[in-house]
XYZ file of C-alpha atoms in Angstrom:
771
model
C -107.247 -10.670 -16.101
C -105.742 -14.234 -15.914
C -103.935 -13.799 -19.545
C -101.274 -11.708 -18.370
C -101.122 -12.272 -14.260
C -97.645 -14.049 -14.432
C -96.227 -11.952 -17.093
C -97.570 -8.109 -15.477
C -96.071 -9.654 -12.034
C -92.328 -10.807 -13.931
C -92.086 -7.884 -15.865
C -90.877 -5.111 -13.446
C -89.057 -7.433 -10.944
C -86.795 -8.287 -14.231
C -86.934 -4.371 -15.117
C -86.356 -3.168 -12.209
C -83.079 -6.085 -12.044
C -82.066 -5.043 -15.038
C -81.449 -0.874 -13.999
C -79.772 -1.828 -10.854
C -77.470 -4.220 -13.126
C -77.064 -1.668 -15.215
C -76.807 1.368 -13.681
C -75.899 0.641 -9.837
C -78.165 2.480 -7.066
C -76.879 6.042 -7.147
C -75.341 6.945 -10.654
C -77.363 6.525 -13.871
C -76.092 7.274 -17.662
C -76.778 11.423 -18.662
C -76.078 12.763 -21.455
C -74.535 16.235 -21.006
C -75.123 18.650 -24.475
C -73.220 21.638 -24.861
C -73.758 22.782 -27.655
C -72.183 23.223 -31.725
C -68.191 22.771 -32.355
C -66.804 24.582 -35.127
C -65.576 21.817 -37.699
C -62.809 19.873 -37.249
C -62.624 21.156 -33.723
C -61.564 18.503 -31.252
C -60.725 20.656 -27.902
C -63.910 19.591 -26.843
C -62.577 16.728 -24.483
C -60.611 18.707 -22.176
C -63.274 20.631 -21.206
C -65.252 17.639 -20.540
C -62.527 16.269 -18.432
C -62.368 19.710 -16.294
C -66.044 20.074 -16.009
C -66.827 16.535 -14.747
C -63.505 16.979 -12.803
C -64.717 20.065 -10.980
C -68.249 18.377 -9.921
C -66.583 14.556 -9.023
C -63.155 15.599 -7.212
C -60.798 13.456 -8.696
C -59.324 12.987 -12.163
C -59.752 9.178 -11.559
C -63.979 9.666 -10.491
C -63.904 10.994 -14.220
C -62.405 7.851 -15.545
C -64.962 5.855 -13.917
C -67.917 8.241 -15.038
C -66.742 9.527 -18.317
C -68.602 7.225 -21.219
C -68.550 9.534 -24.099
C -66.691 12.718 -25.304
C -68.656 14.130 -28.235
C -66.971 16.645 -29.858
C -66.606 15.615 -33.999
C -69.495 16.962 -34.462
C -71.410 18.506 -31.646
C -69.999 19.195 -28.497
C -71.443 16.782 -25.439
C -70.747 14.346 -23.125
C -72.138 11.058 -21.602
C -70.931 10.207 -17.849
C -72.428 8.073 -15.195
C -74.188 10.382 -12.647
C -76.169 11.145 -9.617
C -79.137 12.984 -9.083
C -76.832 15.864 -7.021
C -74.076 15.589 -10.082
C -76.425 16.386 -12.421
C -77.901 18.995 -10.580
C -74.343 20.601 -10.508
C -73.494 20.469 -14.100
C -76.999 21.831 -15.264
C -76.298 25.141 -13.211
C -72.290 25.200 -14.717
C -71.777 27.649 -17.575
C -72.057 26.117 -21.055
C -74.296 23.442 -20.186
C -77.271 23.437 -22.593
C -78.808 20.809 -20.739
C -79.211 17.475 -19.360
C -81.323 14.265 -20.332
C -81.419 10.678 -19.406
C -80.147 8.085 -21.268
C -83.607 6.549 -22.690
C -83.733 3.245 -24.050
C -85.515 3.000 -27.839
C -86.625 0.562 -30.046
C -85.316 -0.859 -33.219
C -88.194 -0.347 -35.760
C -86.445 -6.724 -46.768
C -86.146 -9.261 -52.751
C -89.132 -8.641 -54.942
C -89.522 -5.207 -53.361
C -87.250 -3.424 -56.000
C -88.939 -5.073 -58.649
C -91.931 -4.444 -57.564
C -91.763 -0.645 -57.720
C -90.216 -0.616 -61.055
C -86.861 -0.150 -59.933
C -85.059 -3.736 -61.741
C -82.059 -1.952 -63.145
C -80.327 1.144 -61.828
C -79.567 4.260 -64.288
C -76.343 4.948 -62.569
C -72.818 3.142 -62.780
C -71.390 1.361 -60.009
C -69.050 3.938 -59.521
C -71.848 6.749 -59.239
C -73.527 4.564 -56.831
C -69.386 3.962 -54.883
C -69.034 6.959 -54.301
C -72.128 7.217 -51.888
C -71.657 6.320 -48.305
C -74.941 4.889 -46.334
C -74.376 5.124 -42.342
C -76.514 2.183 -40.305
C -77.549 2.986 -36.797
C -78.713 -0.614 -36.154
C -77.659 -3.491 -34.199
C -74.406 -4.243 -36.435
C -73.920 -6.707 -39.574
C -72.564 -9.721 -40.452
C -69.634 -9.192 -42.409
C -69.722 -12.293 -44.080
C -72.656 -12.588 -45.543
C -72.650 -12.809 -49.476
C -74.942 -9.689 -49.863
C -71.960 -8.029 -48.345
C -68.751 -9.094 -50.916
C -66.592 -6.210 -52.833
C -65.841 -8.469 -55.597
C -65.504 -5.572 -58.320
C -65.258 -2.865 -55.512
C -62.577 -0.427 -55.386
C -61.169 1.180 -52.453
C -63.604 3.454 -50.375
C -64.210 7.617 -51.122
C -61.353 9.843 -50.226
C -63.937 11.777 -48.426
C -64.014 8.517 -45.586
C -62.519 9.298 -42.315
C -63.614 6.319 -40.337
C -62.613 3.195 -39.050
C -63.137 -0.527 -38.340
C -63.474 -1.591 -34.963
C -62.244 -5.363 -35.397
C -62.762 -6.893 -32.044
C -64.782 -10.311 -32.189
C -62.654 -11.671 -35.478
C -64.516 -8.657 -37.465
C -63.342 -7.501 -40.237
C -64.188 -4.496 -43.141
C -63.551 -4.616 -46.525
C -64.376 -2.215 -49.659
C -68.026 -2.689 -49.269
C -68.064 -2.126 -45.305
C -65.756 0.172 -45.160
C -66.091 1.088 -41.597
C -67.662 -0.328 -38.316
C -68.228 1.004 -34.880
C -70.269 -0.333 -31.824
C -71.635 1.780 -28.999
C -72.773 0.617 -25.098
C -73.138 2.876 -22.690
C -74.850 1.177 -20.211
C -71.926 -1.303 -20.300
C -74.362 -4.348 -20.131
C -74.539 -7.234 -21.984
C -76.759 -10.679 -22.716
C -74.775 -13.786 -23.156
C -75.678 -13.643 -27.362
C -74.573 -9.847 -27.598
C -71.179 -9.759 -29.424
C -68.461 -6.948 -28.254
C -67.485 -5.676 -31.338
C -70.170 -4.656 -34.485
C -70.532 -7.923 -35.276
C -74.807 -8.282 -35.371
C -76.286 -11.183 -32.919
C -79.776 -10.187 -33.307
C -80.427 -9.986 -37.333
C -81.691 -6.559 -37.883
C -78.896 -4.187 -38.828
C -77.702 -6.982 -41.069
C -81.171 -7.126 -43.033
C -81.652 -3.167 -43.358
C -77.893 -3.123 -44.291
C -78.415 -5.481 -46.960
C -81.698 -4.100 -47.769
C -80.537 -0.925 -48.473
C -77.044 -1.771 -50.190
C -76.367 -5.691 -50.489
C -75.071 -7.082 -53.639
C -77.019 -9.813 -55.868
C -76.937 -12.692 -54.303
C -78.774 -15.693 -56.449
C -80.440 -18.485 -54.704
C -81.503 -16.947 -52.072
C -84.287 -18.177 -50.284
C -86.058 -18.716 -46.234
C -85.090 -22.465 -46.490
C -86.853 -22.460 -50.152
C -89.218 -19.966 -49.710
C -89.065 -16.467 -51.576
C -86.020 -17.564 -53.771
C -84.587 -15.584 -56.367
C -82.040 -13.097 -56.051
C -81.459 -10.547 -53.331
C -80.527 -7.401 -53.455
C -80.074 -4.117 -51.862
C -81.340 -0.426 -53.922
C -77.903 0.596 -54.674
C -76.123 -2.751 -54.332
C -72.399 -0.673 -54.725
C -72.926 2.058 -52.643
C -70.584 1.877 -49.242
C -71.837 0.802 -45.944
C -70.605 2.528 -42.201
C -72.098 0.311 -39.320
C -72.913 1.775 -36.524
C -73.963 -0.418 -34.235
C -76.418 1.490 -30.868
C -78.817 -1.592 -30.067
C -78.469 -4.539 -28.679
C -80.187 -7.389 -26.779
C -82.051 -4.663 -24.046
C -82.645 -2.210 -27.100
C -80.935 1.362 -27.810
C -79.489 4.103 -25.886
C -80.260 7.610 -26.770
C -76.325 8.066 -25.337
C -75.024 5.289 -27.792
C -77.360 6.691 -30.485
C -75.920 10.319 -29.962
C -72.239 9.221 -30.415
C -72.468 7.408 -33.537
C -74.219 10.333 -35.006
C -71.563 12.477 -34.027
C -68.892 10.282 -35.201
C -70.838 9.168 -38.749
C -71.097 13.071 -39.086
C -67.273 13.245 -38.904
C -66.627 9.842 -41.176
C -68.042 11.372 -43.644
C -71.169 9.315 -44.244
C -73.861 10.340 -47.182
C -77.285 9.017 -45.890
C -77.964 7.807 -42.677
C -80.531 4.909 -41.919
C -81.669 4.789 -38.914
C -84.364 1.748 -38.134
C -85.268 3.065 -34.481
C -87.368 5.362 -32.095
C -89.701 6.069 -29.263
C -92.795 4.630 -28.233
C -93.824 8.044 -27.325
C -93.308 11.204 -28.621
C -90.646 13.288 -27.422
C -90.400 17.189 -27.671
C -87.232 17.501 -30.134
C -84.923 19.384 -27.932
C -84.793 15.976 -25.672
C -85.380 13.446 -28.988
C -81.928 12.237 -29.730
C -82.565 11.244 -33.059
C -84.323 14.543 -34.232
C -81.014 16.592 -32.170
C -78.620 14.050 -34.234
C -80.378 14.251 -37.465
C -80.261 17.575 -37.254
C -76.496 18.144 -36.806
C -76.628 15.847 -39.745
C -78.489 18.132 -41.621
C -76.005 20.969 -41.171
C -73.068 18.327 -42.682
C -75.386 18.000 -45.501
C -76.602 14.624 -44.426
C -80.089 13.386 -44.839
C -81.158 11.322 -42.048
C -83.871 8.386 -43.251
C -86.020 6.994 -39.834
C -88.683 4.653 -39.563
C -92.569 5.942 -38.821
C -92.660 3.123 -35.914
C -95.063 0.440 -35.569
C -97.794 1.003 -33.701
C -100.273 1.694 -36.252
C -102.809 1.720 -37.152
C -103.714 4.223 -34.166
C -103.137 8.283 -35.135
C -100.515 10.201 -33.409
C -98.718 7.422 -33.190
C -95.882 8.388 -35.659
C -92.250 8.583 -34.746
C -89.348 10.552 -36.071
C -91.332 13.422 -37.293
C -88.616 15.955 -37.407
C -89.090 18.217 -40.252
C -85.463 17.893 -41.220
C -85.811 13.781 -41.510
C -87.358 12.144 -43.839
C -89.953 9.638 -42.519
C -90.796 6.445 -43.737
C -94.385 4.370 -43.277
C -94.221 0.644 -44.351
C -96.276 -0.912 -47.580
C -96.598 -4.226 -48.952
C -95.272 -5.912 -52.082
C -97.163 -8.092 -54.990
C -96.099 -11.000 -53.030
C -97.743 -12.407 -49.867
C -97.104 -16.113 -47.857
C -99.854 -18.105 -47.193
C -100.478 -21.529 -45.126
C -103.376 -23.744 -45.748
C -105.394 -25.253 -43.024
C -107.553 -28.678 -44.090
C -109.828 -30.129 -42.136
C -110.861 -33.444 -42.182
C -114.294 -32.687 -43.111
C -112.806 -31.543 -46.234
C -112.901 -27.399 -45.741
C -109.813 -25.800 -46.605
C -109.007 -21.890 -44.506
C -106.026 -19.623 -45.704
C -103.707 -18.414 -43.197
C -100.723 -16.142 -43.390
C -97.823 -17.308 -42.326
C -94.019 -18.324 -43.549
C -94.595 -21.740 -42.923
C -91.473 -24.204 -44.591
C -92.789 -27.107 -42.860
C -94.595 -30.340 -44.469
C -96.936 -32.172 -42.147
C -96.931 -35.563 -43.633
C -101.134 -36.663 -43.808
C -103.344 -35.546 -41.052
C -102.551 -35.343 -37.643
C -105.481 -34.910 -34.621
C -106.665 -31.658 -33.970
C -107.721 -30.192 -30.601
C -108.565 -26.845 -28.686
C -105.896 -25.559 -26.706
C -109.157 -24.921 -24.157
C -109.280 -29.003 -24.414
C -105.793 -29.691 -22.871
C -105.422 -27.634 -20.022
C -102.307 -27.855 -17.606
C -104.225 -27.933 -14.003
C -101.271 -28.793 -12.218
C -99.528 -25.429 -13.468
C -102.520 -23.424 -12.673
C -103.905 -22.840 -16.280
C -107.652 -23.459 -16.924
C -109.442 -23.517 -20.376
C -109.132 -19.775 -20.569
C -105.459 -19.710 -20.162
C -104.754 -23.142 -22.371
C -107.145 -21.558 -24.951
C -104.252 -19.137 -25.851
C -101.648 -21.881 -25.719
C -99.310 -20.084 -23.696
C -95.724 -21.839 -22.436
C -96.806 -23.887 -19.993
C -100.024 -23.916 -20.225
C -100.432 -27.089 -21.772
C -101.270 -30.587 -20.930
C -98.485 -32.658 -23.024
C -100.253 -36.321 -22.117
C -103.632 -34.470 -24.321
C -101.348 -32.152 -27.006
C -98.141 -34.850 -28.094
C -98.626 -35.535 -31.530
C -101.701 -33.140 -32.414
C -102.229 -30.109 -34.021
C -103.619 -27.521 -31.319
C -106.416 -24.906 -32.616
C -105.562 -22.140 -30.197
C -107.242 -18.392 -30.137
C -104.604 -15.770 -30.385
C -101.499 -15.847 -31.703
C -98.339 -16.561 -30.259
C -94.985 -18.320 -30.708
C -95.628 -21.814 -30.767
C -93.342 -22.435 -28.024
C -96.119 -23.719 -25.889
C -96.920 -26.243 -28.471
C -93.247 -27.277 -28.951
C -93.029 -27.715 -25.106
C -95.986 -29.996 -25.165
C -94.706 -32.217 -27.803
C -97.314 -31.028 -30.514
C -96.662 -31.012 -34.090
C -98.859 -27.965 -35.154
C -100.398 -24.490 -34.382
C -103.484 -23.034 -35.866
C -103.852 -19.750 -34.661
C -107.079 -17.399 -35.190
C -106.637 -13.503 -34.379
C -107.856 -10.990 -37.251
C -105.692 -8.514 -35.936
C -102.709 -10.713 -37.215
C -104.120 -12.380 -39.834
C -104.914 -9.282 -42.495
C -101.850 -8.202 -43.793
C -98.533 -9.522 -43.008
C -96.749 -12.825 -41.928
C -94.543 -13.998 -39.321
C -93.043 -17.133 -39.377
C -92.481 -20.372 -36.340
C -90.789 -22.806 -35.125
C -93.012 -25.633 -36.192
C -95.897 -26.230 -38.776
C -98.311 -23.292 -38.070
C -100.455 -20.366 -39.381
C -102.527 -17.358 -38.224
C -106.653 -17.169 -39.649
C -109.376 -14.811 -38.722
C -111.576 -15.338 -35.661
C -113.956 -15.845 -37.999
C -112.626 -18.795 -39.757
C -111.080 -19.791 -36.347
C -114.953 -20.258 -34.741
C -115.509 -22.691 -37.652
C -112.409 -24.672 -36.685
C -113.568 -24.746 -33.393
C -117.064 -25.946 -34.298
C -115.776 -28.910 -36.094
C -113.691 -29.966 -32.706
C -116.348 -29.486 -31.168
C -119.444 -31.496 -33.587
C -116.553 -34.324 -34.342
C -115.461 -37.193 -32.366
C -112.029 -37.392 -33.967
C -111.312 -34.344 -35.466
C -108.378 -33.832 -37.576
C -106.149 -31.476 -39.685
C -102.892 -30.988 -41.423
C -101.008 -27.588 -42.348
C -100.171 -27.563 -45.867
C -96.556 -25.964 -46.749
C -96.316 -22.338 -47.282
C -96.704 -20.437 -50.678
C -96.564 -17.329 -52.415
C -99.439 -15.546 -53.206
C -99.735 -12.828 -56.124
C -101.108 -9.578 -53.977
C -103.482 -7.685 -56.494
C -104.205 -5.038 -53.790
C -100.659 -3.696 -53.440
C -99.251 -1.744 -52.600
C -100.952 -0.656 -49.128
C -99.933 0.188 -46.195
C -99.692 -2.141 -43.687
C -101.933 -2.050 -40.548
C -98.709 -1.454 -38.025
C -97.707 1.050 -40.131
C -97.851 4.393 -37.691
C -99.832 6.800 -38.610
C -100.154 10.318 -38.357
C -101.101 13.776 -37.587
C -97.917 14.885 -36.420
C -97.892 14.502 -32.740
C -95.787 17.368 -32.141
C -95.798 19.989 -35.607
C -99.355 19.555 -36.865
C -98.242 21.778 -39.180
C -95.276 19.220 -41.092
C -97.685 16.499 -42.276
C -96.426 13.109 -41.348
C -94.729 10.455 -42.195
C -93.221 11.597 -45.476
C -93.765 8.325 -47.860
C -94.318 5.222 -47.854
C -91.560 1.891 -49.048
C -92.016 -1.831 -48.836
C -92.176 -3.094 -45.295
C -93.761 -6.304 -45.515
C -92.422 -9.802 -46.186
C -89.234 -8.907 -47.260
C -86.121 -11.148 -47.912
C -82.886 -10.152 -46.905
C -79.557 -11.215 -45.623
C -79.691 -12.245 -42.042
C -77.209 -12.918 -38.740
C -76.773 -17.215 -38.573
C -76.751 -16.415 -34.701
C -79.957 -14.848 -34.429
C -83.403 -17.111 -34.416
C -85.001 -17.101 -37.595
C -88.533 -16.956 -36.575
C -90.884 -15.283 -33.736
C -89.695 -17.902 -31.330
C -86.245 -16.407 -29.566
C -85.462 -19.379 -28.892
C -85.195 -21.546 -31.945
C -82.215 -22.655 -32.652
C -82.212 -23.338 -36.623
C -79.550 -21.065 -38.502
C -80.527 -18.847 -41.664
C -78.500 -16.666 -44.096
C -81.773 -14.930 -45.193
C -84.955 -14.310 -43.278
C -88.533 -12.653 -44.772
C -89.569 -10.129 -41.881
C -91.497 -7.098 -42.091
C -91.591 -3.448 -39.952
C -91.170 -0.185 -40.818
C -87.749 -0.929 -39.922
C -87.907 -2.459 -43.114
C -89.502 0.091 -45.317
C -86.990 2.832 -44.010
C -83.910 0.907 -45.692
C -85.755 1.043 -49.150
C -86.087 4.765 -48.446
C -82.648 5.013 -47.618
C -81.151 3.954 -50.958
C -83.381 5.766 -52.928
C -81.973 8.523 -51.102
C -78.692 7.546 -51.741
C -79.673 7.039 -55.395
C -80.553 10.392 -55.640
C -77.517 11.422 -53.752
C -75.370 9.405 -56.089
C -77.148 11.116 -59.284
C -76.651 14.578 -57.448
C -74.070 15.157 -54.849
C -73.989 18.230 -54.544
C -77.590 18.555 -53.628
C -78.803 19.344 -49.782
C -80.799 16.725 -47.915
C -83.752 18.948 -48.414
C -83.371 19.158 -52.324
C -83.066 14.914 -51.844
C -86.069 14.414 -49.817
C -88.363 16.698 -52.111
C -87.556 14.855 -55.126
C -88.434 11.541 -53.874
C -91.786 13.038 -52.219
C -92.939 14.670 -55.418
C -91.770 11.839 -58.088
C -93.872 9.443 -55.290
C -96.158 7.129 -56.818
C -99.591 7.819 -55.707
C -101.116 5.765 -53.032
C -105.545 4.586 -53.700
C -107.164 6.563 -51.159
C -110.073 4.119 -51.345
C -108.049 1.315 -49.527
C -106.725 3.834 -47.233
C -109.544 5.762 -45.080
C -106.574 7.629 -42.601
C -105.272 8.872 -46.485
C -101.598 10.538 -46.081
C -101.714 10.120 -42.314
C -100.899 6.286 -43.203
C -98.262 6.776 -46.811
C -97.661 10.918 -46.951
C -96.997 11.858 -49.976
C -97.162 7.933 -51.877
C -94.790 5.138 -52.552
C -91.229 6.284 -53.470
C -90.266 5.884 -56.924
C -86.122 6.317 -56.468
C -86.051 6.090 -61.056
C -87.936 9.486 -61.123
C -86.880 10.593 -58.161
C -83.431 11.087 -59.859
C -85.318 14.245 -62.019
C -87.704 15.654 -60.427
C -88.234 19.214 -62.378
C -88.381 21.264 -59.303
C -87.839 20.925 -56.135
C -88.664 22.431 -52.810
C -85.498 23.394 -50.923
C -84.551 24.199 -47.676
C -81.707 25.325 -44.841
C -80.761 25.289 -41.727
C -82.015 28.898 -41.189
C -85.240 27.952 -42.507
C -85.422 24.772 -39.785
C -84.403 27.563 -37.073
C -87.394 29.757 -38.037
C -89.599 26.766 -37.954
C -88.362 25.925 -34.598
C -88.905 29.835 -33.300
C -92.440 29.692 -34.495
C -93.193 26.434 -33.099
C -92.234 28.167 -29.775
C -89.074 27.731 -28.725
C -87.010 31.011 -27.371
C -83.084 31.366 -28.421
C -82.656 29.600 -24.821
C -84.388 26.296 -26.163
C -83.796 26.419 -29.570
C -80.061 26.095 -28.543
C -81.173 23.154 -26.792
C -81.309 21.386 -30.519
C -79.059 23.470 -33.062
C -75.985 23.808 -30.055
C -75.039 26.770 -31.299
C -74.554 29.893 -29.375
C -75.259 31.941 -32.174
C -78.690 30.373 -33.028
C -81.480 33.293 -31.942
C -84.700 33.371 -32.659
C -85.569 37.491 -33.040
C -89.380 36.685 -31.986
C -90.545 34.680 -29.121
C -94.712 34.920 -30.875
C -95.428 31.536 -31.727
C -97.033 31.177 -35.411
C -98.074 28.253 -37.771
C -95.362 26.084 -39.869
C -97.350 27.331 -43.111
C -93.125 29.267 -44.885
C -91.382 26.149 -44.416
C -90.412 25.141 -47.488
C -92.152 21.946 -47.561
C -93.264 19.430 -50.005
C -96.356 18.821 -49.057
C -99.194 21.010 -47.446
C -100.870 20.151 -44.200
C -103.422 22.816 -42.445
C -104.565 21.731 -38.760
C -107.786 23.649 -38.244
C -109.401 23.533 -34.176
C -112.486 22.231 -33.967
C -115.215 24.637 -35.264
C -112.894 27.088 -36.257
C -112.831 28.269 -40.587
C -110.698 26.525 -43.041
C -108.135 29.325 -43.604
C -104.639 28.868 -44.413
C -102.015 30.732 -46.430
C -98.792 28.973 -47.573
C -95.685 30.006 -49.179
C -93.241 28.006 -50.750
C -90.095 28.652 -53.257
C -89.617 25.950 -55.926
C -85.746 25.546 -57.680
C -85.498 24.511 -61.411
C -83.514 21.402 -61.885
C -85.138 20.178 -64.902
C -84.798 22.058 -68.480
C -83.427 25.454 -68.837
C -86.389 27.172 -70.435
C -89.447 25.795 -69.094
C -93.200 26.694 -67.681
C -94.942 24.737 -65.257
C -98.439 24.968 -65.138
C -100.981 24.673 -61.846
C -103.286 22.104 -60.913
C -105.378 21.617 -58.154
C -107.505 19.051 -56.490
C -109.344 19.336 -53.361
C -112.809 18.358 -52.350
C -115.967 21.126 -53.093
C -116.071 22.789 -50.026
C -112.411 23.847 -49.954
C -111.238 27.016 -51.731
C -107.525 26.226 -52.947
C -105.614 29.134 -54.862
C -102.259 29.195 -56.133
C -100.781 32.818 -57.309
C -98.862 32.938 -59.698
C -100.633 29.963 -61.301
C -97.880 30.033 -63.763
C -94.233 29.461 -63.400
C -91.614 30.027 -66.140
C -87.889 29.559 -65.647
C -84.747 30.094 -67.615
C -82.103 28.541 -66.483
C -81.227 25.993 -64.205
C -81.219 26.888 -60.042
C -83.389 29.641 -61.038
C -86.390 30.057 -58.149
C -89.449 30.951 -58.385
C -92.072 31.623 -55.387
C -95.676 30.893 -54.668
C -98.320 31.490 -52.494
C -101.046 28.750 -51.588
C -104.554 30.032 -50.123
C -107.135 27.522 -48.840
C -110.190 28.532 -47.358
C -113.167 27.423 -46.541
C -116.367 26.570 -43.700
C -116.312 26.065 -40.173
C -115.634 22.324 -39.557
C -115.830 20.499 -36.036
C -115.086 17.084 -35.630
C -113.660 16.274 -39.510
C -111.651 13.641 -40.685
C -109.196 14.400 -43.097
C -109.801 15.820 -45.941
C -106.963 14.956 -48.722
C -105.798 16.803 -52.202
C -102.880 17.951 -54.019
C -100.819 20.543 -55.869
C -99.167 19.555 -59.143
C -96.700 21.703 -60.904
C -96.912 20.533 -64.897
C -94.599 21.594 -68.085
C -95.774 18.686 -70.517
C -92.479 16.856 -68.759
C -92.489 16.870 -65.592
C -95.492 16.582 -62.876
C -93.799 17.650 -59.284
C -96.885 16.348 -56.960
C -97.396 17.475 -53.225
C -100.475 16.280 -50.805
C -102.165 18.872 -49.410
C -104.528 17.884 -46.369
C -106.787 19.997 -44.198
C -107.786 18.350 -41.053
C -109.596 19.144 -37.125
C -107.605 18.962 -34.313
C -108.595 20.007 -30.054
C -108.325 23.827 -29.313
C -105.142 24.025 -27.913
C -103.345 21.834 -29.878
C -102.254 23.766 -32.687
C -98.655 24.263 -32.557
C -98.182 21.055 -30.090
C -100.622 17.918 -29.128
C -99.254 16.522 -25.990
C -100.958 12.886 -26.538
C -100.415 9.644 -28.440
C -103.489 7.659 -29.230
C -101.912 4.444 -27.468
C -102.436 0.917 -29.148
C -104.966 -1.345 -26.285
C -103.411 -4.457 -25.213
C -105.234 -7.126 -27.371
C -102.851 -10.214 -26.680
C -100.494 -11.477 -24.076
C -97.144 -9.901 -24.096
C -94.693 -12.210 -25.256
C -91.783 -13.160 -23.518
C -88.296 -13.078 -25.357
C -86.632 -11.023 -27.677
C -87.273 -11.965 -31.323
C -86.824 -8.872 -33.346
C -91.067 -8.717 -33.338
C -90.760 -8.055 -29.796
C -88.418 -5.088 -29.996
C -89.859 -3.367 -32.695
C -93.198 -3.186 -31.304
C -94.968 -5.213 -33.622
C -95.626 -7.620 -30.998
C -96.152 -7.070 -27.030
C -96.728 -3.077 -26.833
C -95.468 -1.672 -23.724
């Protein structure tokens, strides 16, 4: 209890103050969703005004209340409303739903070479026709990664704008920029413009489409060429995230604008820490409307792994991306006075000259501040006695941001924490490294058995990681918490220790008050894997401008590199179809296509009726002809997921349709892999095509014995014609009775370390300081 007492007291008070400041005592921001508009219909705004005036009583009240009028792609508005006004609006004709303004979390160049994507097959002109829209924290436009040298004007389909407040300018690379803040609340560090003060948006944008920059590094570490996956693609910036998070009203406004602006791919590295039903999820709703207009939304899977049912952004019309390692890791070694060396994970750019006295944090408790040895052992800020710590390296028994040691005038930190010493590294404001708890015990034994213990922390090195790629521990896992018959995540991409552009006013380390400045930073998260997949999707779209979002997604999934199942006990729940392979995805042979009608049929079988369906589609013509729930086995998805209730036999029949995009005359033969106790048949087992665009349907039947408490069983079906291999995973697993159509729970991650103060990117994306 002692570890979190102070923060647990302060946190509710700070949150209450924030909410009071944002909303006032009575009115809070709500989203009033009215449905879909015909494309190009801009008549919605007057309707929104008149509806609000009927509720509020005057035009002046409408001006004070109305924040956004969504009328470019779908119909609705955001306004500050009291509980009574929400109730009155909810009862008005034409209103589909009224939902509160939730705050979501934000969820980079060795990585492209690592996956075999060193050189593009597509010209700069082809890439330049594709526009990637990024919903994030904005961008730092002066970064070398966003130079437009050699780039022509934007494509004619671009209809967007550049909000130039705060000396923000666009060019032929960043062709548009908007910002949104429905709460009208800003920290001192926030820019009231699309300019990025957090670093996150600059990092994701440059990962997806940054230009080549020679000699990029993080204080000399990982020096090399920094570039995005499609360096000639255009970038459109939609700043929806601020120091406090990302408001759902802003997210929906950005989707509305991006669709009308003419983007091709949307990259959304943010999400909710808990599962919303599709009809209450702004990303699911916004991405559904984007899908209707031919735009694929690429999403981060979340950073709440490795626990099951933790994946976010699980709608079948979006691409959900897990995070995996690349063949480079950052090591900072500790050398003790007795000669023992311990290798830890850290992006450490500091060089200590010689050795320094070593002390355990618990032996340096700041009793005057109320600390004791247990509290001091974690090296929390204010818990350490500066008379003892000054000029010493401190051994701490958890991961922290180094601030406690800086405040006490220490020179370095050795942190023992097995959770954060496995597979990804942080950077710190002082010499530091993270070792396992077992190694930490040896260091503590050395301290206790030595009269004058000494140590040093060596400057960081980059080591070859021969185990890569593997899904990182923090990456959120399946199964799908809402629709068990849809496998999520869809695939994995590099998301660990990624170097990319950064905002020079944002802290360059885990410590939110680190005043140093960098133009490139190394960070980790599914936020970093998402723009890798967004770039891959943009690459496929550049090669095939007429392909639907489902076709692009199918190409990425069926051509993905196969992951090593021996390293992942949760198998496809960790990595989906596999690791992205952009080059092969432009020529997949066959695709699994799907339309809006297919997703509507899926939703109806998920238990939605006509009324609740329209909460998502916003289209008054959308109907569910049947209200009988059913399985999602006939959605034309590039993966097969069979959820079996405990005690029931394995039984599932899937129907799929594939479209030939390979050779005009081709014959594909199926091959199947599955554990021996599961019977799988495919009819027909041979598909013959005589033209591009021709479609064929097949049925996959899965049978087996009764199973209970069975972990995931994994296999695949592959269509081969001698040139192409079109691979789809097949998983069978148990769920609790009654959870066939909607699993209402998520396995929460237990709190193992104290909550962090401050606002570094890791605090906001959920990797540190889980709520």
